Tab-separated table of C-alpha atoms in Angstrom:
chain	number	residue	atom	x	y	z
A	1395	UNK	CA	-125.795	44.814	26.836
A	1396	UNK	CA	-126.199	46.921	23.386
A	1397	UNK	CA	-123.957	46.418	20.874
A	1398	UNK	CA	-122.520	49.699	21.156
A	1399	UNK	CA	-121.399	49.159	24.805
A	1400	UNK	CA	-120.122	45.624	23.569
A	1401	UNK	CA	-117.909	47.391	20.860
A	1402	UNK	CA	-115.517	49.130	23.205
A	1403	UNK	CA	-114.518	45.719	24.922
A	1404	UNK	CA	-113.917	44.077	22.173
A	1405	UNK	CA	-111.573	46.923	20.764
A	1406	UNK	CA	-110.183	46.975	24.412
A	1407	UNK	CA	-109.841	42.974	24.520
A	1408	UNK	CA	-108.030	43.259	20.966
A	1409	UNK	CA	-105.629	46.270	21.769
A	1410	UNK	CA	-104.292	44.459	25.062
A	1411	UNK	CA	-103.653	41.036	22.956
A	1412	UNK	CA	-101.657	42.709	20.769
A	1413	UNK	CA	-99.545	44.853	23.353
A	1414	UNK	CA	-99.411	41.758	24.744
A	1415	UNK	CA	-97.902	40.372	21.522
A	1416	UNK	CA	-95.715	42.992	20.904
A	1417	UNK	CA	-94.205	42.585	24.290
A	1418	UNK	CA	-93.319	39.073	23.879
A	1419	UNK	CA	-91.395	39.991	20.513
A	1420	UNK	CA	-89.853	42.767	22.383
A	1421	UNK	CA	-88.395	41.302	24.983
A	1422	UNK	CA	-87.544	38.172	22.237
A	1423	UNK	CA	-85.579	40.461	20.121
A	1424	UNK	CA	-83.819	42.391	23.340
A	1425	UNK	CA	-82.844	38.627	24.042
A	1426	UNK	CA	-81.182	38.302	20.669
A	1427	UNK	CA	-79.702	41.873	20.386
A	1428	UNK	CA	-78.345	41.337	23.954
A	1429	UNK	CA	-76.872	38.268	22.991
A	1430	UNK	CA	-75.167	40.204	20.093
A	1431	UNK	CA	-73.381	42.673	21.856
A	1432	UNK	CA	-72.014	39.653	24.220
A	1433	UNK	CA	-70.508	37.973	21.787
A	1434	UNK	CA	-69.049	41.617	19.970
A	1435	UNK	CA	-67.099	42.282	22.917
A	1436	UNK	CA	-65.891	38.651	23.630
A	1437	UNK	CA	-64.138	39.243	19.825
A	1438	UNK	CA	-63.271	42.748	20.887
A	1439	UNK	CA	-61.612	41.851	23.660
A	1440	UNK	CA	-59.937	38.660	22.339
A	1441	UNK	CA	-58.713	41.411	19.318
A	1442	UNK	CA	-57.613	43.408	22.188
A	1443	UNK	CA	-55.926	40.929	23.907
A	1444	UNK	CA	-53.629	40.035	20.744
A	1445	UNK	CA	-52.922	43.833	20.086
A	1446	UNK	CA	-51.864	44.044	23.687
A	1447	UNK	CA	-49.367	40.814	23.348
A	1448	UNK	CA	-47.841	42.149	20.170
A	1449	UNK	CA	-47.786	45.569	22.108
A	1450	UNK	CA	-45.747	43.869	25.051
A	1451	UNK	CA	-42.858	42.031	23.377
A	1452	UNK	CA	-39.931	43.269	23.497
A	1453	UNK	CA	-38.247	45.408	21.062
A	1454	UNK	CA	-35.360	43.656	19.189
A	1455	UNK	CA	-31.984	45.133	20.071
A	1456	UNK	CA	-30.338	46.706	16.861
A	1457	UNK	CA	-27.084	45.240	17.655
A	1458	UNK	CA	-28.878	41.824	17.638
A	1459	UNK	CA	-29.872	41.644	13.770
A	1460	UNK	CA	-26.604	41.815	12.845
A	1461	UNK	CA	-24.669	38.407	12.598
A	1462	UNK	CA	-22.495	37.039	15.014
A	1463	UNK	CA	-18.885	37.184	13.990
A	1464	UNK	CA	-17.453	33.553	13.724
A	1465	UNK	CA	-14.316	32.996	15.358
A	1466	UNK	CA	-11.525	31.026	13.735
A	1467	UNK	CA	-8.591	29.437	15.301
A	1468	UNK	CA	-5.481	30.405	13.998
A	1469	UNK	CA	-1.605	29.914	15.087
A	1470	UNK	CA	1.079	32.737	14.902
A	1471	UNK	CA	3.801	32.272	12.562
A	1472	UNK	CA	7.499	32.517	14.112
A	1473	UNK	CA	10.153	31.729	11.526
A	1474	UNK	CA	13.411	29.718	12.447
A	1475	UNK	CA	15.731	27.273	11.022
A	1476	UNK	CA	14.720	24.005	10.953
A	1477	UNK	CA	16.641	20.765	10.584
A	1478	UNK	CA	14.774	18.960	7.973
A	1479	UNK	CA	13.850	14.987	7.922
A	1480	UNK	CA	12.827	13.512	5.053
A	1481	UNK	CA	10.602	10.733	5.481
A	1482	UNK	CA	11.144	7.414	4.219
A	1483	UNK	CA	7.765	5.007	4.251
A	1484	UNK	CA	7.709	1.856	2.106
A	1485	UNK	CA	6.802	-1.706	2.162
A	1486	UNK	CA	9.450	-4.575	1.859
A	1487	UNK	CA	9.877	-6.704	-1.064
A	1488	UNK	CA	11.948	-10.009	-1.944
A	1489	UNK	CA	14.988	-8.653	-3.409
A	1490	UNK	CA	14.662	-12.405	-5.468
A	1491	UNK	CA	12.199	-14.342	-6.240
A	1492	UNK	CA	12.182	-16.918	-8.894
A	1493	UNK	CA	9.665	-19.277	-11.162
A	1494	UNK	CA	10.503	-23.264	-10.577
A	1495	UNK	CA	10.961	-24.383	-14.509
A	1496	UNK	CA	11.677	-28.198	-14.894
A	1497	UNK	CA	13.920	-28.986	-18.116
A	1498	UNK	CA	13.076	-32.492	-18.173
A	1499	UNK	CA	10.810	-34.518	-18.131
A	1500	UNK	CA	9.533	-37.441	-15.627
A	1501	UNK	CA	7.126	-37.840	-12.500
A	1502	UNK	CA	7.667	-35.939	-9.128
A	1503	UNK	CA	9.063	-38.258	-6.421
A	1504	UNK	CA	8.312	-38.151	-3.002
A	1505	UNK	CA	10.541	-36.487	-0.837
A	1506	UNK	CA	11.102	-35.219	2.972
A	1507	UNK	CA	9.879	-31.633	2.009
A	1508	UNK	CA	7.297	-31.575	-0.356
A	1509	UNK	CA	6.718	-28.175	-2.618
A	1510	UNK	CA	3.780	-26.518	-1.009
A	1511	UNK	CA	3.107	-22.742	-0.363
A	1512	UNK	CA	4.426	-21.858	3.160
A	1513	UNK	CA	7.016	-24.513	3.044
A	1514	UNK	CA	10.520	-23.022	3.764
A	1515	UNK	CA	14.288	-24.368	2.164
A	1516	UNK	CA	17.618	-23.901	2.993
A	1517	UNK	CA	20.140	-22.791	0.076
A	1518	UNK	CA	21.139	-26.261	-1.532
A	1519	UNK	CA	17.867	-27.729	-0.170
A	1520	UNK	CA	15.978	-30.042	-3.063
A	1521	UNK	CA	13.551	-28.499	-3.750
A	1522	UNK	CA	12.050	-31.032	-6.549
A	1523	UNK	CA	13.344	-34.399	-7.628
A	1524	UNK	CA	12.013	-36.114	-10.639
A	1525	UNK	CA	12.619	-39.822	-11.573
A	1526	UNK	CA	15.638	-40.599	-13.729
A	1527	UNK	CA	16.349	-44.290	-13.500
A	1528	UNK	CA	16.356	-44.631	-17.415
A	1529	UNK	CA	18.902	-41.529	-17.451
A	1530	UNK	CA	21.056	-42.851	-15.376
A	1531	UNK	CA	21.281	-46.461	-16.804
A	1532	UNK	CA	21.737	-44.731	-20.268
A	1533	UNK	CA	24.787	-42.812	-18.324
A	1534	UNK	CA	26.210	-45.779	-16.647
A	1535	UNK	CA	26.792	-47.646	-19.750
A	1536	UNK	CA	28.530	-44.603	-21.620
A	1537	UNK	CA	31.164	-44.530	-18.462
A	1538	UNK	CA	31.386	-47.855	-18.583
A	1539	UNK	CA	32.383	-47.880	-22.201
A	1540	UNK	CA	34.064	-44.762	-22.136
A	1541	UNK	CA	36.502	-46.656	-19.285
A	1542	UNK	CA	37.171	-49.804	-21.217
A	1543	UNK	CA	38.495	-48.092	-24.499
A	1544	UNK	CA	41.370	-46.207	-22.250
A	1545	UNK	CA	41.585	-49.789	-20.589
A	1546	UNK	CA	42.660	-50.862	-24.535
A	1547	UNK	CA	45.136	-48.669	-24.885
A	1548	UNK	CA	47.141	-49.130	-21.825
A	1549	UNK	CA	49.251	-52.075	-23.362
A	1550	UNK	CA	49.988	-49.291	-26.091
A	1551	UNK	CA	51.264	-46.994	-23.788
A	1552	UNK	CA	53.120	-49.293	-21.928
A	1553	UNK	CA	55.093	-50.085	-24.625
A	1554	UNK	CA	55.457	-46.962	-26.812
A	1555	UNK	CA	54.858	-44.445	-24.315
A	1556	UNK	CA	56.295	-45.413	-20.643
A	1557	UNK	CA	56.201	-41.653	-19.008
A	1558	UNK	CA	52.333	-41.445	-20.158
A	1559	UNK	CA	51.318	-45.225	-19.058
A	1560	UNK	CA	51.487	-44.574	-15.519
A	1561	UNK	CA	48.955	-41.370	-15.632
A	1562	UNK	CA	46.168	-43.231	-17.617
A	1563	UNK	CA	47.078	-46.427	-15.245
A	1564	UNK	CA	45.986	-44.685	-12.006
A	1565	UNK	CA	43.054	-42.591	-14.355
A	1566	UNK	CA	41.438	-46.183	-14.987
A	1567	UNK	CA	41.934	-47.383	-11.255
A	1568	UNK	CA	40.050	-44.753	-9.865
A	1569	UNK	CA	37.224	-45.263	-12.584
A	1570	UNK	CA	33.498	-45.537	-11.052
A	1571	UNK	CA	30.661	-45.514	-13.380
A	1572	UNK	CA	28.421	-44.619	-10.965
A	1573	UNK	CA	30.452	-41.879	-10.056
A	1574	UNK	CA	30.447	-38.178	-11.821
A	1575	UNK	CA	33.699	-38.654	-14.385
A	1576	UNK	CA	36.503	-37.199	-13.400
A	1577	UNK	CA	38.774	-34.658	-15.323
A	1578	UNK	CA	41.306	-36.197	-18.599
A	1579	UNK	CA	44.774	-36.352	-17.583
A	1580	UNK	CA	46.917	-33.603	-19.909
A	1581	UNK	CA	48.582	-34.972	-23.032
A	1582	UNK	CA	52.365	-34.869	-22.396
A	1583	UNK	CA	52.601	-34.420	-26.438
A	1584	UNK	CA	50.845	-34.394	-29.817
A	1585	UNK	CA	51.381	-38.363	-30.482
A	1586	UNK	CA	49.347	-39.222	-27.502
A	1587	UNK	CA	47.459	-36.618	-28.348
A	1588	UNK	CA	46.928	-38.327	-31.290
A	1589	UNK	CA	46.484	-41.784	-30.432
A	1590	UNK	CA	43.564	-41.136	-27.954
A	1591	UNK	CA	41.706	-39.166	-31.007
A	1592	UNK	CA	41.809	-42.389	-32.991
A	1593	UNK	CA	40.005	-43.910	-30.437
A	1594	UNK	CA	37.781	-40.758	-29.987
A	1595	UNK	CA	38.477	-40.937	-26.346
A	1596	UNK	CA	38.181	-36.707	-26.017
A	1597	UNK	CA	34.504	-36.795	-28.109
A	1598	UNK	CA	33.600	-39.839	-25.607
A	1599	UNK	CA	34.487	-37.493	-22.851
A	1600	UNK	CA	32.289	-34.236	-23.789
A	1601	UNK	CA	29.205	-36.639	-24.279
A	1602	UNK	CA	29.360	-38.128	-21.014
A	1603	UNK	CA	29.781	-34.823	-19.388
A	1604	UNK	CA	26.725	-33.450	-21.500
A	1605	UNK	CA	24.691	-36.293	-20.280
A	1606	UNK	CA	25.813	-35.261	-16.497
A	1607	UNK	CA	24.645	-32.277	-17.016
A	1608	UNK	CA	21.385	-33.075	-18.217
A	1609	UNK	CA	21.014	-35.868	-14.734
A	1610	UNK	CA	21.568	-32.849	-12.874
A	1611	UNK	CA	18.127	-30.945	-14.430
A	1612	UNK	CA	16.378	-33.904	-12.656
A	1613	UNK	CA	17.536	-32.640	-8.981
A	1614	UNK	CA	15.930	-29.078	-8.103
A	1615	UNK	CA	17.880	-27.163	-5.786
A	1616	UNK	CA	16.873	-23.992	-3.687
A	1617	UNK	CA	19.586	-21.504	-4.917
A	1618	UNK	CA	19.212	-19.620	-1.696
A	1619	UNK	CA	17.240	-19.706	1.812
A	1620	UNK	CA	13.853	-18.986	0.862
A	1621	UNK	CA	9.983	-19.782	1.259
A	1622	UNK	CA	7.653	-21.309	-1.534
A	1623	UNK	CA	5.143	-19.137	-2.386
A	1624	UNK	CA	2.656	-20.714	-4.876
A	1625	UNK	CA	2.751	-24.199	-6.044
A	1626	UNK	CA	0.610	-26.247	-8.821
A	1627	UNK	CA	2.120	-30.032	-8.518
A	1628	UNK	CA	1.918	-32.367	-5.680
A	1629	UNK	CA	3.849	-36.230	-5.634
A	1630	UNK	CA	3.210	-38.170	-8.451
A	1631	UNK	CA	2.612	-35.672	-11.397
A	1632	UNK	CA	4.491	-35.655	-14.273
A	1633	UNK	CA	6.082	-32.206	-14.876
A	1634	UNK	CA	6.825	-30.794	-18.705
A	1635	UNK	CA	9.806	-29.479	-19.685
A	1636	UNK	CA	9.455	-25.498	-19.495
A	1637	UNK	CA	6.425	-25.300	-17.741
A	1638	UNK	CA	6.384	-22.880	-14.936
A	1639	UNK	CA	5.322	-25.041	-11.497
A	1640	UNK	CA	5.851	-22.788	-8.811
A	1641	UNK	CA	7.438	-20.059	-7.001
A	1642	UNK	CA	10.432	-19.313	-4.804
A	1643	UNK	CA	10.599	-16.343	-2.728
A	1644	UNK	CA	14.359	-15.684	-1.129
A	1645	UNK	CA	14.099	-14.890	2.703
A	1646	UNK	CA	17.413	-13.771	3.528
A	1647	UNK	CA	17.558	-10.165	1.819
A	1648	UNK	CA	14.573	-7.771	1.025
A	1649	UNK	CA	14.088	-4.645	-1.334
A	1650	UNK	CA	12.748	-1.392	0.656
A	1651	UNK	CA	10.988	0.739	-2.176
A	1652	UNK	CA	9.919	4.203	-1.424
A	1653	UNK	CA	9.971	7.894	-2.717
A	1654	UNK	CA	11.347	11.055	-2.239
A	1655	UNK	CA	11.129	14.665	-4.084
A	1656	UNK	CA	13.378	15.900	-6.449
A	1657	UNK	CA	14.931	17.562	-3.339
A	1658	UNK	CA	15.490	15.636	-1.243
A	1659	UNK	CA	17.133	13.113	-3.839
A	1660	UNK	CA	19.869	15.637	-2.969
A	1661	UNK	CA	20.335	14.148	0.340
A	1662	UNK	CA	20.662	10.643	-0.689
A	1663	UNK	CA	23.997	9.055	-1.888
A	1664	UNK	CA	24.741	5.450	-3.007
A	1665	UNK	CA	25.405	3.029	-0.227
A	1666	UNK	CA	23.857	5.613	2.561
A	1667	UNK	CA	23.385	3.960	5.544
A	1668	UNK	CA	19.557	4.698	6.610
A	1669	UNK	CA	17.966	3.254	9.260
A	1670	UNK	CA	13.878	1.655	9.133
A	1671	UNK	CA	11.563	0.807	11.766
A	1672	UNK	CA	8.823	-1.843	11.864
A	1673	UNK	CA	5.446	0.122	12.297
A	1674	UNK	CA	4.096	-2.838	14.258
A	1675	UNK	CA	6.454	-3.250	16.841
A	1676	UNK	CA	9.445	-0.491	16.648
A	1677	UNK	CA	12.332	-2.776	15.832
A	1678	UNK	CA	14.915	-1.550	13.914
A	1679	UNK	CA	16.954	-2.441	10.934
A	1680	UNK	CA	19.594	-1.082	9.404
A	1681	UNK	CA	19.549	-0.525	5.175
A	1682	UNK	CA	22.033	0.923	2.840
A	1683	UNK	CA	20.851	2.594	-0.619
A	1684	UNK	CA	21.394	0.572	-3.538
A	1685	UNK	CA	19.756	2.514	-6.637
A	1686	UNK	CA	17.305	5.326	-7.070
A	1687	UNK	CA	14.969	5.904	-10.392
A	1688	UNK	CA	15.861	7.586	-12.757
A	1689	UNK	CA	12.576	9.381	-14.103
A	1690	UNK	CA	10.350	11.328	-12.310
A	1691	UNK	CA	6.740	9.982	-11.621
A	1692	UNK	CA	4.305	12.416	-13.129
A	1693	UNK	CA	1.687	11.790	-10.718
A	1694	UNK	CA	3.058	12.313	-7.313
A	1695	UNK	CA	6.227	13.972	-9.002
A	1696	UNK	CA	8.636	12.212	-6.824
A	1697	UNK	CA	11.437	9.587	-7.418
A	1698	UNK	CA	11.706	6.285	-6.571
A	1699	UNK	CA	14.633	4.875	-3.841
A	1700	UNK	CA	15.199	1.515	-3.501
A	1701	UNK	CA	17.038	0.267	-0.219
A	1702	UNK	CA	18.683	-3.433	0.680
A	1703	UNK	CA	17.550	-4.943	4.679
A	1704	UNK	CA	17.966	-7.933	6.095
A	1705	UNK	CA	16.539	-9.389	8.645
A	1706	UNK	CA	15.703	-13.359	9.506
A	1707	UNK	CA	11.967	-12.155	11.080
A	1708	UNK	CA	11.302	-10.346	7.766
A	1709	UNK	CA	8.925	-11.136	5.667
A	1710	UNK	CA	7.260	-9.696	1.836
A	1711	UNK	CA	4.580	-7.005	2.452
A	1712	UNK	CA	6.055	-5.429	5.824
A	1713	UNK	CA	5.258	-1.670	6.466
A	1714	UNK	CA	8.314	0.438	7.494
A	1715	UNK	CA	9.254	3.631	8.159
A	1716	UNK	CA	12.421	5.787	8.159
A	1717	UNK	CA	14.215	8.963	7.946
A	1718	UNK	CA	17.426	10.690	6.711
A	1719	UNK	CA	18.724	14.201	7.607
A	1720	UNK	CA	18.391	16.923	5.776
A	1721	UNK	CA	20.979	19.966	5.401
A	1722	UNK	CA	19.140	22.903	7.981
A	1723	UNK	CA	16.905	25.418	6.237
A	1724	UNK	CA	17.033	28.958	7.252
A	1725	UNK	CA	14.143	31.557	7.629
A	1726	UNK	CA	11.322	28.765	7.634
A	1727	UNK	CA	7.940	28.001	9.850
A	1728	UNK	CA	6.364	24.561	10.153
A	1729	UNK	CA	2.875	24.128	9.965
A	1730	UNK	CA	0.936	21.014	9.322
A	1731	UNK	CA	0.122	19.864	6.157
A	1732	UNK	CA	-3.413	19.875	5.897
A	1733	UNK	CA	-3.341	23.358	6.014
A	1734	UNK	CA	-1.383	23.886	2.515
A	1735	UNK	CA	-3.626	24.312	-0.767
A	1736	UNK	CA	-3.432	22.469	-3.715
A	1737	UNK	CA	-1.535	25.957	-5.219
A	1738	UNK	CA	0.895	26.039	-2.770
A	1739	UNK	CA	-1.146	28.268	-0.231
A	1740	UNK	CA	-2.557	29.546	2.885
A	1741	UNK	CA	-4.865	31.081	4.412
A	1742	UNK	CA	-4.475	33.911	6.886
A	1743	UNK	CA	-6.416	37.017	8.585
A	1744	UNK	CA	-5.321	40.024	7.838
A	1745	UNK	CA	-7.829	43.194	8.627
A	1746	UNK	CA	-9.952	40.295	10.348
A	1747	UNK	CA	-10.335	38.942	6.490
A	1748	UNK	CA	-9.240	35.881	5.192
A	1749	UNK	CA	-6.683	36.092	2.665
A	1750	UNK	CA	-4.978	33.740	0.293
A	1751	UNK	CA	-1.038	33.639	1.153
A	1752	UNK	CA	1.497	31.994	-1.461
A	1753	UNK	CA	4.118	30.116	0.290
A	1754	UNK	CA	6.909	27.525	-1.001
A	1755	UNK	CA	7.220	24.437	0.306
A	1756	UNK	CA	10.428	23.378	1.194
A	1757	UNK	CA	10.320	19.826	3.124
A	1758	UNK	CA	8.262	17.799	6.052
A	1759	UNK	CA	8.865	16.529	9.548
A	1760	UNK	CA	6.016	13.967	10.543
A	1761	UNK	CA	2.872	15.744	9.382
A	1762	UNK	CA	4.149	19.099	9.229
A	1763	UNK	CA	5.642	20.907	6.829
A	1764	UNK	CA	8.490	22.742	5.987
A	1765	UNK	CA	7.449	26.583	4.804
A	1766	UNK	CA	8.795	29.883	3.435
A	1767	UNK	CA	7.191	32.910	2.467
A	1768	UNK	CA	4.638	33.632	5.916
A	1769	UNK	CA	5.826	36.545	7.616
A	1770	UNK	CA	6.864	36.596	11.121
A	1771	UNK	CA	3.593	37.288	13.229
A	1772	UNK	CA	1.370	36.376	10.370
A	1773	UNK	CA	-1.964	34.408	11.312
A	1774	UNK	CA	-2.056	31.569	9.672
A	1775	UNK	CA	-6.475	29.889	9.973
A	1776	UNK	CA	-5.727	26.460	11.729
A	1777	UNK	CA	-8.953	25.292	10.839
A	1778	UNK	CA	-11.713	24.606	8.098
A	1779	UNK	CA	-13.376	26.968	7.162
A	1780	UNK	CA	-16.537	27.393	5.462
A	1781	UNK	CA	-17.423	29.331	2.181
A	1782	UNK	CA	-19.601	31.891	3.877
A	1783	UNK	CA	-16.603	32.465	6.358
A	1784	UNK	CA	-14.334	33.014	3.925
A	1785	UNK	CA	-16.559	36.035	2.731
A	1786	UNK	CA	-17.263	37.813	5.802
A	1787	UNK	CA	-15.507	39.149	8.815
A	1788	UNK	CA	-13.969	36.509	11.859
A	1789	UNK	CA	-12.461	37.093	15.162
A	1790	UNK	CA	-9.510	35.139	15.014
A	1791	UNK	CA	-8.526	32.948	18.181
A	1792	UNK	CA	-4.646	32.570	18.727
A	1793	UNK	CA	-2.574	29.693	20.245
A	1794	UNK	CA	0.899	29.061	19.841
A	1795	UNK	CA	2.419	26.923	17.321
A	1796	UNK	CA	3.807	23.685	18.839
């Protein structure tokens, strides 16, 4: 074949490879654009589909923005007259208690009842002996002495005074030097008078009485029914002359302290009979006023009352509790304490606001208290109440006062 018939078929061979070509990146990029636009609409319709959500929620009701009024509870004042009772609450203290002081000297001797905390005496009980065998020797001896210089002046008597012999004859009889000495017989006049001086009979006397008296600071003796309450010696110490060694507490009467306001003080009169009750388990005992304070606390600006119980299952530290009658108070509401301010207020709703009401506080009864100055019908907010409350608007909620 020529080479100008062969030049047709190769232009011909050459044109369909690259149509062929071309086709191939044809249909490669219709692929890709294809592609494209399926992934566009998957984001258009996913755009679509979050338009149409926020499309279909609801619209907010305009009276749900605004915010819910709280409700309070509140009680509706009714003023009366009120008997008031004014409270009594104390704990019990040992109207005595004492510290145990030797005055002598010597070591403690064993004894039935030994001084130990918890330990309880009778009035007159011993409550501490200490040896005094040298004491008493040194006493016996002065007695003894004491007896035989009257004894040496009885043939005197006898002879120049027969109306006094017989007195000092029976005094000397009786004598026992063992025995506390008994009281001089009375001069019948100024010469036997004066003849016992010379002998120095009367001095004799006063020493051996001064001596008794010290013996007696080696006996101990409960001066009324009571319980030890601390102790530092046991048997066999030796114990120094004004050193403190233990405590006494009396058992058999007991101190109530408490307090009351400046009014009520009114109420209470000197040797009042009030009657307490034991917290724990509701006995009663009956007290009588003894003394109140005379100055007026500053912190709690009330006035101490002290008033004497007995009781033989008493004891130091007991809670009790107690009231007196007051005169009635007119015009007056009682609400409970907690709901009073530390200025003497309250709050009520008034125009469905909380206010600030100034009241006066007159008295209690339990946990309420005595009031004047709410009007009758007021509402008085028988609840806490928070700071953003106190701002706004409430609804209040009524009950009735109890």
């Amino acid at each position: 074949m020529s080479l100008f018939l062969r030049l047709p078929i190769v232009y011909i061979t050459s044109l369909r490879n690259r149509m062929a070509k071309n086709a191939v990146e044809s249909l490669r990029l219709s692929i890709l654009s294809f592609s494209m636009i399926v992934l566009l609409s998957s984001c258009g319709e996913e755009h679509i589909a979050e338009v149409n959500d926020r499309q279909q929620l609801p619209t907010a009701n305009p009276a749900m923005t605004n915010t819910t009024i709280p409700k309070v509870k509140v009680v509706v004042v009714q003023n009366n007259t009120i008997g008031a009772q004014i409270e009594l609450t104390g704990r019990l203290k040992a109207l005595r208690t004492i510290s145990v002081v030797p005055e002598v000297q010597g070591k403690i001797l064993r004894q039935k009842k030994e001084l130990d905390p918890g330990v309880a005496f009778r009035q007159g009980e011993t409550l501490l002996q200490i040896e005094s065998t040298q004491t008493d020797l040194n006493l016996y001896a002065m007695r003894a002495k004491f007896a035989s210089q009257i004894m040496s002046l009885l043939s005197d008597l006898e002879a120049d005074y027969p109306d006094a012999y017989p007195k000092w004859k029976a005094y000397t009889d009786e004598f026992d030097y063992q025995k506390e000495l008994p009281q001089l017989p009375v001069f019948d006049n100024s010469r036997e008078q004066y003849l016992f001086n010379l002998k120095n009979i009367p001095g004799q006397y006063l020493d051996i009485k001064a001596q008794e008296d010290q013996l007696s600071k080696y006996q101990i003796q409960a001066p009324f029914a009571g319980v030890v309450l601390e102790s530092s010696v046991d048997y066999g110490d030796v114990v120094t002359p004004g050193k403190p060694i233990a405590t006494f507490l009396g058992t058999d009467r007991y101190e109530f302290e408490t307090a009351v306001s400046e009014q009520d003080l009114a109420y209470l009169q000197m040797e009042d009979q009030v009657e307490l009750i034991h917290t724990n388990n509701g006995k009663t005992y009956t007290g009588r006023v003894v003394r109140t304070g005379g100055v007026v606390d500053e912190n709690t600006q009330t006035i101490p009352v002290f008033i004497e119980v007995q009781g033989s299952d008493l004891k130091q530290g007991i809670y009790l509790e107690g009231q007196i009658a007051g005169e009635p108070i007119a015009d007056v509401a009682l609400i409970s304490s907690e709901l009073i301010t530390r200025n003497s207020e309250v709050h009520i709703i008034k125009n469905n606001t909380i206010e600030l009401l100034a009241i006066q506080r007159l008295g209690s009864v339990g946990s309420k208290a005595i009031v004047r100055g709410i009007p009758d019908g007021s509402l008085v907010v028988d609840q806490v109440v928070s700071t953003a409350t106190l701002r706004g608007k409430v609804k209040p909620v009524r009950r009735k006062m109890s």
